[in-house]
PDB file of C-alpha atoms in Angstrom:
ATOM      1  CA  GLN A   1       5.557  32.398 -24.892  1.00  0.00           C
ATOM      2  CA  SER A   2       2.357  33.358 -23.278  1.00  0.00           C
ATOM      3  CA  ALA A   3       0.591  30.436 -21.801  1.00  0.00           C
ATOM      4  CA  LEU A   4      -2.182  29.069 -24.119  1.00  0.00           C
ATOM      5  CA  THR A   5      -5.764  29.871 -22.853  1.00  0.00           C
ATOM      6  CA  GLN A   6      -8.526  27.749 -21.104  1.00  0.00           C
ATOM      7  CA  PRO A   7     -11.366  28.290 -19.505  1.00  0.00           C
ATOM      8  CA  ALA A   8     -11.138  28.398 -15.985  1.00  0.00           C
ATOM      9  CA  SER A   9     -13.466  26.040 -14.933  1.00  0.00           C
ATOM     10  CA  VAL A  10     -16.058  23.804 -16.704  1.00  0.00           C
ATOM     11  CA  SER A  11     -18.882  21.882 -15.021  1.00  0.00           C
ATOM     12  CA  GLY A  12     -21.339  18.416 -15.645  1.00  0.00           C
ATOM     13  CA  SER A  13     -23.368  16.016 -14.777  1.00  0.00           C
ATOM     14  CA  PRO A  14     -22.613  12.162 -15.206  1.00  0.00           C
ATOM     15  CA  GLY A  15     -23.208  10.888 -18.089  1.00  0.00           C
ATOM     16  CA  GLN A  16     -23.019  14.425 -19.707  1.00  0.00           C
ATOM     17  CA  SER A  17     -20.528  15.553 -22.179  1.00  0.00           C
ATOM     18  CA  ILE A  18     -18.333  18.589 -21.762  1.00  0.00           C
ATOM     19  CA  THR A  19     -15.358  20.226 -24.167  1.00  0.00           C
ATOM     20  CA  ILE A  20     -12.593  22.424 -22.543  1.00  0.00           C
ATOM     21  CA  SER A  21     -10.808  24.765 -25.231  1.00  0.00           C
ATOM     22  CA  CYS A  22      -7.563  25.793 -25.818  1.00  0.00           C
ATOM     23  CA  THR A  23      -6.654  28.714 -27.654  1.00  0.00           C
ATOM     24  CA  GLY A  24      -3.205  29.481 -28.822  1.00  0.00           C
ATOM     25  CA  THR A  25      -1.662  31.667 -31.709  1.00  0.00           C
ATOM     26  CA  SER A  26      -0.345  31.011 -35.013  1.00  0.00           C
ATOM     27  CA  SER A  27       2.898  30.159 -33.496  1.00  0.00           C
ATOM     28  CA  ASP A  28       1.804  27.123 -31.369  1.00  0.00           C
ATOM     29  CA  VAL A  29      -1.543  25.199 -32.049  1.00  0.00           C
ATOM     30  CA  GLY A  30      -1.812  26.614 -35.230  1.00  0.00           C
ATOM     31  CA  ALA A  31       1.439  25.688 -36.362  1.00  0.00           C
ATOM     32  CA  TYR A  32       1.548  21.999 -35.967  1.00  0.00           C
ATOM     33  CA  ASN A  33      -0.391  19.374 -34.798  1.00  0.00           C
ATOM     34  CA  TYR A  34       1.180  18.294 -31.904  1.00  0.00           C
ATOM     35  CA  VAL A  35      -1.181  18.980 -28.987  1.00  0.00           C
ATOM     36  CA  SER A  36      -1.474  17.268 -25.997  1.00  0.00           C
ATOM     37  CA  TRP A  37      -3.765  17.131 -22.927  1.00  0.00           C
ATOM     38  CA  TYR A  38      -2.829  16.286 -19.596  1.00  0.00           C
ATOM     39  CA  GLN A  39      -5.434  15.373 -16.163  1.00  0.00           C
ATOM     40  CA  GLN A  40      -4.066  15.848 -12.738  1.00  0.00           C
ATOM     41  CA  HIS A  41      -5.828  15.064  -9.624  1.00  0.00           C
ATOM     42  CA  PRO A  42      -4.874  16.919  -6.465  1.00  0.00           C
ATOM     43  CA  ALA A  43      -1.641  16.324  -5.426  1.00  0.00           C
ATOM     44  CA  LYS A  44      -0.958  13.988  -7.768  1.00  0.00           C
ATOM     45  CA  ALA A  45       1.307  14.375 -11.335  1.00  0.00           C
ATOM     46  CA  PRO A  46      -0.206  14.985 -14.396  1.00  0.00           C
ATOM     47  CA  LYS A  47      -1.108  12.086 -16.959  1.00  0.00           C
ATOM     48  CA  VAL A  48      -1.398  12.338 -20.631  1.00  0.00           C
ATOM     49  CA  VAL A  49      -4.700  11.216 -22.113  1.00  0.00           C
ATOM     50  CA  ILE A  50      -4.532  13.146 -25.611  1.00  0.00           C
ATOM     51  CA  TYR A  51      -1.532  13.604 -27.485  1.00  0.00           C
ATOM     52  CA  ASP A  52      -0.868  14.970 -31.421  1.00  0.00           C
ATOM     53  CA  VAL A  53      -4.203  16.400 -31.225  1.00  0.00           C
ATOM     54  CA  SER A  54      -6.170  13.456 -31.359  1.00  0.00           C
ATOM     55  CA  THR A  55      -4.072  10.356 -30.333  1.00  0.00           C
ATOM     56  CA  ARG A  56      -5.400   8.428 -27.519  1.00  0.00           C
ATOM     57  CA  PRO A  57      -2.313   6.493 -25.292  1.00  0.00           C
ATOM     58  CA  SER A  58      -3.099   3.076 -24.363  1.00  0.00           C
ATOM     59  CA  GLY A  59      -5.216   2.726 -21.547  1.00  0.00           C
ATOM     60  CA  VAL A  60      -6.936   5.846 -21.807  1.00  0.00           C
ATOM     61  CA  SER A  61     -10.351   5.671 -22.032  1.00  0.00           C
ATOM     62  CA  ASN A  62     -12.371   6.173 -25.318  1.00  0.00           C
ATOM     63  CA  ARG A  63     -14.557   8.839 -23.689  1.00  0.00           C
ATOM     64  CA  PHE A  64     -11.775  11.217 -24.332  1.00  0.00           C
ATOM     65  CA  SER A  65     -11.479  12.959 -27.559  1.00  0.00           C
ATOM     66  CA  GLY A  66      -9.634  15.426 -28.905  1.00  0.00           C
ATOM     67  CA  SER A  67      -9.547  18.043 -32.101  1.00  0.00           C
ATOM     68  CA  LYS A  68      -8.205  21.025 -33.560  1.00  0.00           C
ATOM     69  CA  SER A  69      -9.529  23.957 -35.985  1.00  0.00           C
ATOM     70  CA  GLY A  70      -7.380  26.789 -36.585  1.00  0.00           C
ATOM     71  CA  ASN A  71      -5.344  27.696 -33.325  1.00  0.00           C
ATOM     72  CA  THR A  72      -8.090  26.138 -30.670  1.00  0.00           C
ATOM     73  CA  ALA A  73      -7.797  22.781 -29.577  1.00  0.00           C
ATOM     74  CA  SER A  74     -10.500  20.976 -27.554  1.00  0.00           C
ATOM     75  CA  LEU A  75     -10.749  18.025 -25.313  1.00  0.00           C
ATOM     76  CA  THR A  76     -14.521  16.305 -24.972  1.00  0.00           C
ATOM     77  CA  ILE A  77     -14.973  14.211 -22.197  1.00  0.00           C
ATOM     78  CA  SER A  78     -17.969  12.339 -22.966  1.00  0.00           C
ATOM     79  CA  GLY A  79     -20.346  10.170 -20.760  1.00  0.00           C
ATOM     80  CA  LEU A  80     -18.747  12.042 -17.760  1.00  0.00           C
ATOM     81  CA  GLN A  81     -17.580  10.304 -14.693  1.00  0.00           C
ATOM     82  CA  ALA A  82     -16.939  11.035 -11.038  1.00  0.00           C
ATOM     83  CA  GLU A  83     -13.601   9.878 -11.375  1.00  0.00           C
ATOM     84  CA  ASP A  84     -12.630  12.623 -14.335  1.00  0.00           C
ATOM     85  CA  GLU A  85     -13.026  15.126 -11.684  1.00  0.00           C
ATOM     86  CA  ALA A  86      -9.387  17.345 -12.088  1.00  0.00           C
ATOM     87  CA  ASP A  87      -7.720  19.876 -13.289  1.00  0.00           C
ATOM     88  CA  TYR A  88      -6.539  19.382 -17.285  1.00  0.00           C
ATOM     89  CA  TYR A  89      -4.379  20.914 -18.949  1.00  0.00           C
ATOM     90  CA  CYS A  90      -3.018  21.185 -22.713  1.00  0.00           C
ATOM     91  CA  SER A  91      -0.033  22.062 -24.290  1.00  0.00           C
ATOM     92  CA  SER A  92       1.342  22.458 -27.549  1.00  0.00           C
ATOM     93  CA  TYR A  93       5.067  22.651 -29.437  1.00  0.00           C
ATOM     94  CA  THR A  94       6.007  26.033 -30.718  1.00  0.00           C
ATOM     95  CA  THR A  95       7.997  27.768 -33.403  1.00  0.00           C
ATOM     96  CA  SER A  96      10.668  28.336 -30.910  1.00  0.00           C
ATOM     97  CA  SER A  97      11.264  24.610 -30.078  1.00  0.00           C
ATOM     98  CA  THR A  98       9.769  25.268 -26.954  1.00  0.00           C
ATOM     99  CA  GLU A  99       6.543  23.886 -25.323  1.00  0.00           C
ATOM    100  CA  VAL A 100       3.651  25.857 -23.693  1.00  0.00           C
ATOM    101  CA  PHE A 101       1.068  25.134 -21.191  1.00  0.00           C
ATOM    102  CA  GLY A 102      -2.368  26.267 -21.005  1.00  0.00           C
ATOM    103  CA  THR A 103      -3.682  28.105 -17.935  1.00  0.00           C
ATOM    104  CA  GLY A 104      -5.544  24.833 -16.925  1.00  0.00           C
ATOM    105  CA  THR A 105      -9.016  23.979 -16.530  1.00  0.00           C
ATOM    106  CA  LYS A 106     -10.528  22.525 -13.017  1.00  0.00           C
ATOM    107  CA  VAL A 107     -13.333  20.115 -13.978  1.00  0.00           C
ATOM    108  CA  THR A 108     -16.173  19.413 -11.791  1.00  0.00           C
ATOM    109  CA  VAL A 109     -18.702  16.933 -12.083  1.00  0.00           C
ATOM    110  CA  LEU A 110     -21.691  17.678 -10.704  1.00  0.00           C
TER     111      LEU A 110
ATOM    112  CA  GLU B   1       6.881  -0.100 -16.950  1.00  0.00           C
ATOM    113  CA  VAL B   2       8.072   3.182 -17.491  1.00  0.00           C
ATOM    114  CA  GLN B   3       9.535   4.894 -14.168  1.00  0.00           C
ATOM    115  CA  VAL B   4      10.963   8.292 -13.452  1.00  0.00           C
ATOM    116  CA  LEU B   5      11.989   9.045 -10.226  1.00  0.00           C
ATOM    117  CA  GLU B   6      13.234  12.426  -9.176  1.00  0.00           C
ATOM    118  CA  SER B   7      15.160  13.598  -6.268  1.00  0.00           C
ATOM    119  CA  GLY B   8      17.526  16.572  -5.048  1.00  0.00           C
ATOM    120  CA  GLY B   9      14.512  19.458  -4.114  1.00  0.00           C
ATOM    121  CA  GLY B  10      14.759  21.011  -0.737  1.00  0.00           C
ATOM    122  CA  LEU B  11      15.263  24.860   0.587  1.00  0.00           C
ATOM    123  CA  VAL B  12      17.621  27.207  -1.062  1.00  0.00           C
ATOM    124  CA  GLN B  13      18.396  30.687  -0.371  1.00  0.00           C
ATOM    125  CA  PRO B  14      17.740  33.169  -2.916  1.00  0.00           C
ATOM    126  CA  GLY B  15      20.787  33.333  -4.861  1.00  0.00           C
ATOM    127  CA  GLY B  16      21.672  29.785  -4.302  1.00  0.00           C
ATOM    128  CA  SER B  17      22.128  26.555  -6.479  1.00  0.00           C
ATOM    129  CA  LEU B  18      20.438  23.490  -6.326  1.00  0.00           C
ATOM    130  CA  ARG B  19      20.987  20.306  -8.800  1.00  0.00           C
ATOM    131  CA  LEU B  20      17.801  17.542  -9.145  1.00  0.00           C
ATOM    132  CA  ALA B  21      18.140  14.636 -10.629  1.00  0.00           C
ATOM    133  CA  CYS B  22      15.762  11.948 -12.170  1.00  0.00           C
ATOM    134  CA  ALA B  23      16.288   8.416 -12.610  1.00  0.00           C
ATOM    135  CA  ALA B  24      14.771   6.545 -15.159  1.00  0.00           C
ATOM    136  CA  SER B  25      13.924   2.652 -16.018  1.00  0.00           C
ATOM    137  CA  GLY B  26      11.314   0.805 -17.970  1.00  0.00           C
ATOM    138  CA  PHE B  27      12.363   2.226 -21.415  1.00  0.00           C
ATOM    139  CA  THR B  28      15.457   2.742 -23.834  1.00  0.00           C
ATOM    140  CA  PHE B  29      16.436   5.799 -22.194  1.00  0.00           C
ATOM    141  CA  SER B  30      19.288   7.197 -24.489  1.00  0.00           C
ATOM    142  CA  ALA B  31      16.711   7.036 -27.372  1.00  0.00           C
ATOM    143  CA  ASP B  32      14.099   9.230 -25.800  1.00  0.00           C
ATOM    144  CA  THR B  33      13.924  13.065 -25.214  1.00  0.00           C
ATOM    145  CA  MET B  34      13.765  14.139 -21.387  1.00  0.00           C
ATOM    146  CA  THR B  35      12.032  16.930 -19.908  1.00  0.00           C
ATOM    147  CA  TRP B  36      11.602  19.206 -16.662  1.00  0.00           C
ATOM    148  CA  VAL B  37       8.330  21.065 -15.711  1.00  0.00           C
ATOM    149  CA  ARG B  38       7.533  22.594 -12.771  1.00  0.00           C
ATOM    150  CA  GLN B  39       4.257  23.982 -10.980  1.00  0.00           C
ATOM    151  CA  ALA B  40       4.660  26.489  -8.388  1.00  0.00           C
ATOM    152  CA  PRO B  41       1.938  26.082  -5.130  1.00  0.00           C
ATOM    153  CA  GLY B  42      -1.641  26.162  -6.640  1.00  0.00           C
ATOM    154  CA  LYS B  43      -0.457  27.431 -10.241  1.00  0.00           C
ATOM    155  CA  GLY B  44      -0.557  25.997 -13.427  1.00  0.00           C
ATOM    156  CA  LEU B  45       2.191  23.796 -15.155  1.00  0.00           C
ATOM    157  CA  GLU B  46       5.387  25.850 -16.788  1.00  0.00           C
ATOM    158  CA  TRP B  47       7.933  23.783 -19.389  1.00  0.00           C
ATOM    159  CA  VAL B  48      10.924  24.529 -18.288  1.00  0.00           C
ATOM    160  CA  SER B  49      13.534  22.466 -20.328  1.00  0.00           C
ATOM    161  CA  ALA B  50      14.334  19.517 -22.708  1.00  0.00           C
ATOM    162  CA  ILE B  51      17.431  17.768 -23.877  1.00  0.00           C
ATOM    163  CA  SER B  52      17.762  15.214 -26.892  1.00  0.00           C
ATOM    164  CA  GLY B  53      18.423  11.247 -26.666  1.00  0.00           C
ATOM    165  CA  SER B  54      21.785  12.045 -27.191  1.00  0.00           C
ATOM    166  CA  GLY B  55      21.853  15.303 -24.689  1.00  0.00           C
ATOM    167  CA  GLY B  56      23.684  17.318 -27.843  1.00  0.00           C
ATOM    168  CA  THR B  57      20.455  19.807 -28.128  1.00  0.00           C
ATOM    169  CA  THR B  58      18.930  21.345 -25.291  1.00  0.00           C
ATOM    170  CA  TYR B  59      16.056  23.535 -25.023  1.00  0.00           C
ATOM    171  CA  TYR B  60      15.108  26.234 -22.625  1.00  0.00           C
ATOM    172  CA  ALA B  61      12.346  28.544 -21.076  1.00  0.00           C
ATOM    173  CA  ASP B  62      13.047  32.001 -21.491  1.00  0.00           C
ATOM    174  CA  SER B  63      12.236  32.481 -17.902  1.00  0.00           C
ATOM    175  CA  VAL B  64      15.468  29.914 -17.017  1.00  0.00           C
ATOM    176  CA  LYS B  65      17.931  30.378 -19.803  1.00  0.00           C
ATOM    177  CA  GLY B  66      21.007  31.224 -18.713  1.00  0.00           C
ATOM    178  CA  ARG B  67      20.594  30.099 -15.038  1.00  0.00           C
ATOM    179  CA  PHE B  68      19.702  26.392 -15.491  1.00  0.00           C
ATOM    180  CA  THR B  69      21.244  23.804 -17.277  1.00  0.00           C
ATOM    181  CA  ILE B  70      19.988  20.340 -18.235  1.00  0.00           C
ATOM    182  CA  SER B  71      21.953  17.526 -18.688  1.00  0.00           C
ATOM    183  CA  ARG B  72      21.984  13.675 -19.138  1.00  0.00           C
ATOM    184  CA  ASP B  73      23.741  11.067 -18.130  1.00  0.00           C
ATOM    185  CA  ASN B  74      23.094   7.530 -20.393  1.00  0.00           C
ATOM    186  CA  SER B  75      25.070   5.229 -18.898  1.00  0.00           C
ATOM    187  CA  LYS B  76      23.329   5.994 -15.603  1.00  0.00           C
ATOM    188  CA  ASN B  77      19.636   6.476 -17.005  1.00  0.00           C
ATOM    189  CA  THR B  78      19.743   9.900 -15.031  1.00  0.00           C
ATOM    190  CA  LEU B  79      18.722  13.462 -16.084  1.00  0.00           C
ATOM    191  CA  TYR B  80      20.197  16.125 -14.487  1.00  0.00           C
ATOM    192  CA  LEU B  81      18.659  20.029 -13.776  1.00  0.00           C
ATOM    193  CA  GLN B  82      21.411  22.257 -12.290  1.00  0.00           C
ATOM    194  CA  MET B  83      19.715  25.585 -11.126  1.00  0.00           C
ATOM    195  CA  ASP B  84      21.728  28.237 -10.249  1.00  0.00           C
ATOM    196  CA  GLY B  85      20.891  31.940  -9.285  1.00  0.00           C
ATOM    197  CA  LEU B  86      17.653  30.491  -7.697  1.00  0.00           C
ATOM    198  CA  ARG B  87      14.772  33.121  -7.068  1.00  0.00           C
ATOM    199  CA  ALA B  88      11.744  32.961  -5.214  1.00  0.00           C
ATOM    200  CA  GLU B  89       9.833  32.652  -8.414  1.00  0.00           C
ATOM    201  CA  ASP B  90      11.537  29.431  -9.012  1.00  0.00           C
ATOM    202  CA  THR B  91       9.929  28.158  -5.919  1.00  0.00           C
ATOM    203  CA  ALA B  92       7.911  24.929  -7.252  1.00  0.00           C
ATOM    204  CA  VAL B  93       7.300  21.213  -7.930  1.00  0.00           C
ATOM    205  CA  TYR B  94      10.076  20.320 -10.368  1.00  0.00           C
ATOM    206  CA  TYR B  95       8.511  17.191 -12.475  1.00  0.00           C
ATOM    207  CA  CYS B  96      10.939  15.096 -15.284  1.00  0.00           C
ATOM    208  CA  ALA B  97       8.759  13.764 -17.548  1.00  0.00           C
ATOM    209  CA  LYS B  98      10.381  11.202 -20.661  1.00  0.00           C
ATOM    210  CA  GLY B  99       9.401  13.121 -24.002  1.00  0.00           C
ATOM    211  CA  ARG B 100       7.621  12.611 -26.833  1.00  0.00           C
ATOM    212  CA  GLY B 101       9.016  14.166 -30.047  1.00  0.00           C
ATOM    213  CA  LEU B 102      11.614  17.027 -29.200  1.00  0.00           C
ATOM    214  CA  VAL B 103      10.249  18.770 -25.916  1.00  0.00           C
ATOM    215  CA  THR B 104       6.659  17.498 -25.183  1.00  0.00           C
ATOM    216  CA  PRO B 105       6.362  15.736 -21.863  1.00  0.00           C
ATOM    217  CA  ASP B 106       4.950  12.596 -21.983  1.00  0.00           C
ATOM    218  CA  TYR B 107       5.408  10.268 -18.705  1.00  0.00           C
ATOM    219  CA  TRP B 108       5.722  12.105 -15.689  1.00  0.00           C
ATOM    220  CA  GLY B 109       7.267  11.324 -12.421  1.00  0.00           C
ATOM    221  CA  GLN B 110       6.131  11.996  -9.000  1.00  0.00           C
ATOM    222  CA  GLY B 111       7.700  15.566  -8.778  1.00  0.00           C
ATOM    223  CA  THR B 112      10.184  17.432  -6.217  1.00  0.00           C
ATOM    224  CA  LEU B 113       9.887  20.607  -4.502  1.00  0.00           C
ATOM    225  CA  VAL B 114      12.164  23.423  -4.379  1.00  0.00           C
ATOM    226  CA  ILE B 115      11.535  26.328  -1.968  1.00  0.00           C
ATOM    227  CA  VAL B 116      13.593  28.977  -2.740  1.00  0.00           C
ATOM    228  CA  SER B 117      13.379  31.583   0.508  1.00  0.00           C
ATOM    229  CA  SER B 118      15.876  33.459   3.076  1.00  0.00           C
TER     230      SER B 118
END
């Protein structure tokens, strides 16, 4: 199972919106609405910010939103803040009953 | 409050074995899928394995199938990962995570470092 494709880096100024893409195949992202997004700060454990494509866990800021079209999922962070600077990973359930992660995106707040 | 705490990491020689443990609390352990995910130094996340709440169904990444065994003891609220035939490429921080659905990681522990080196 190949990793999902994400841009290596995305940057934005405070207050702006950014979008991170996550491209898979019809065997993962395109097959189910089971895409999750994780935020990982340096030397910390990942934390889920979106699951089931667009559902935000309790306690996660509503500045985070998710969507999907075909084999590509997206995470949008609106009103960018300094604390959003982190690595972000998507993941998807697959038709092989496994999970596959994306390559990861480093978000920089300028 | 959901808590998962990994232990058992360390330095092991190539071809050796190691067993990781993950103690869980704050949720009904036997009702939830549990997963293992690893992250090699400076690299991305790699899903490793998952196990159903009852322990009756297990799932593995191709990269560890036949070498790693996931198991759980619901009486002790503890998840395990038995790692045999370890290779240098298995060097990583191993995270235990409470699952969502069949295999998806949800709430993560802080991880335990495994180094495979002679």
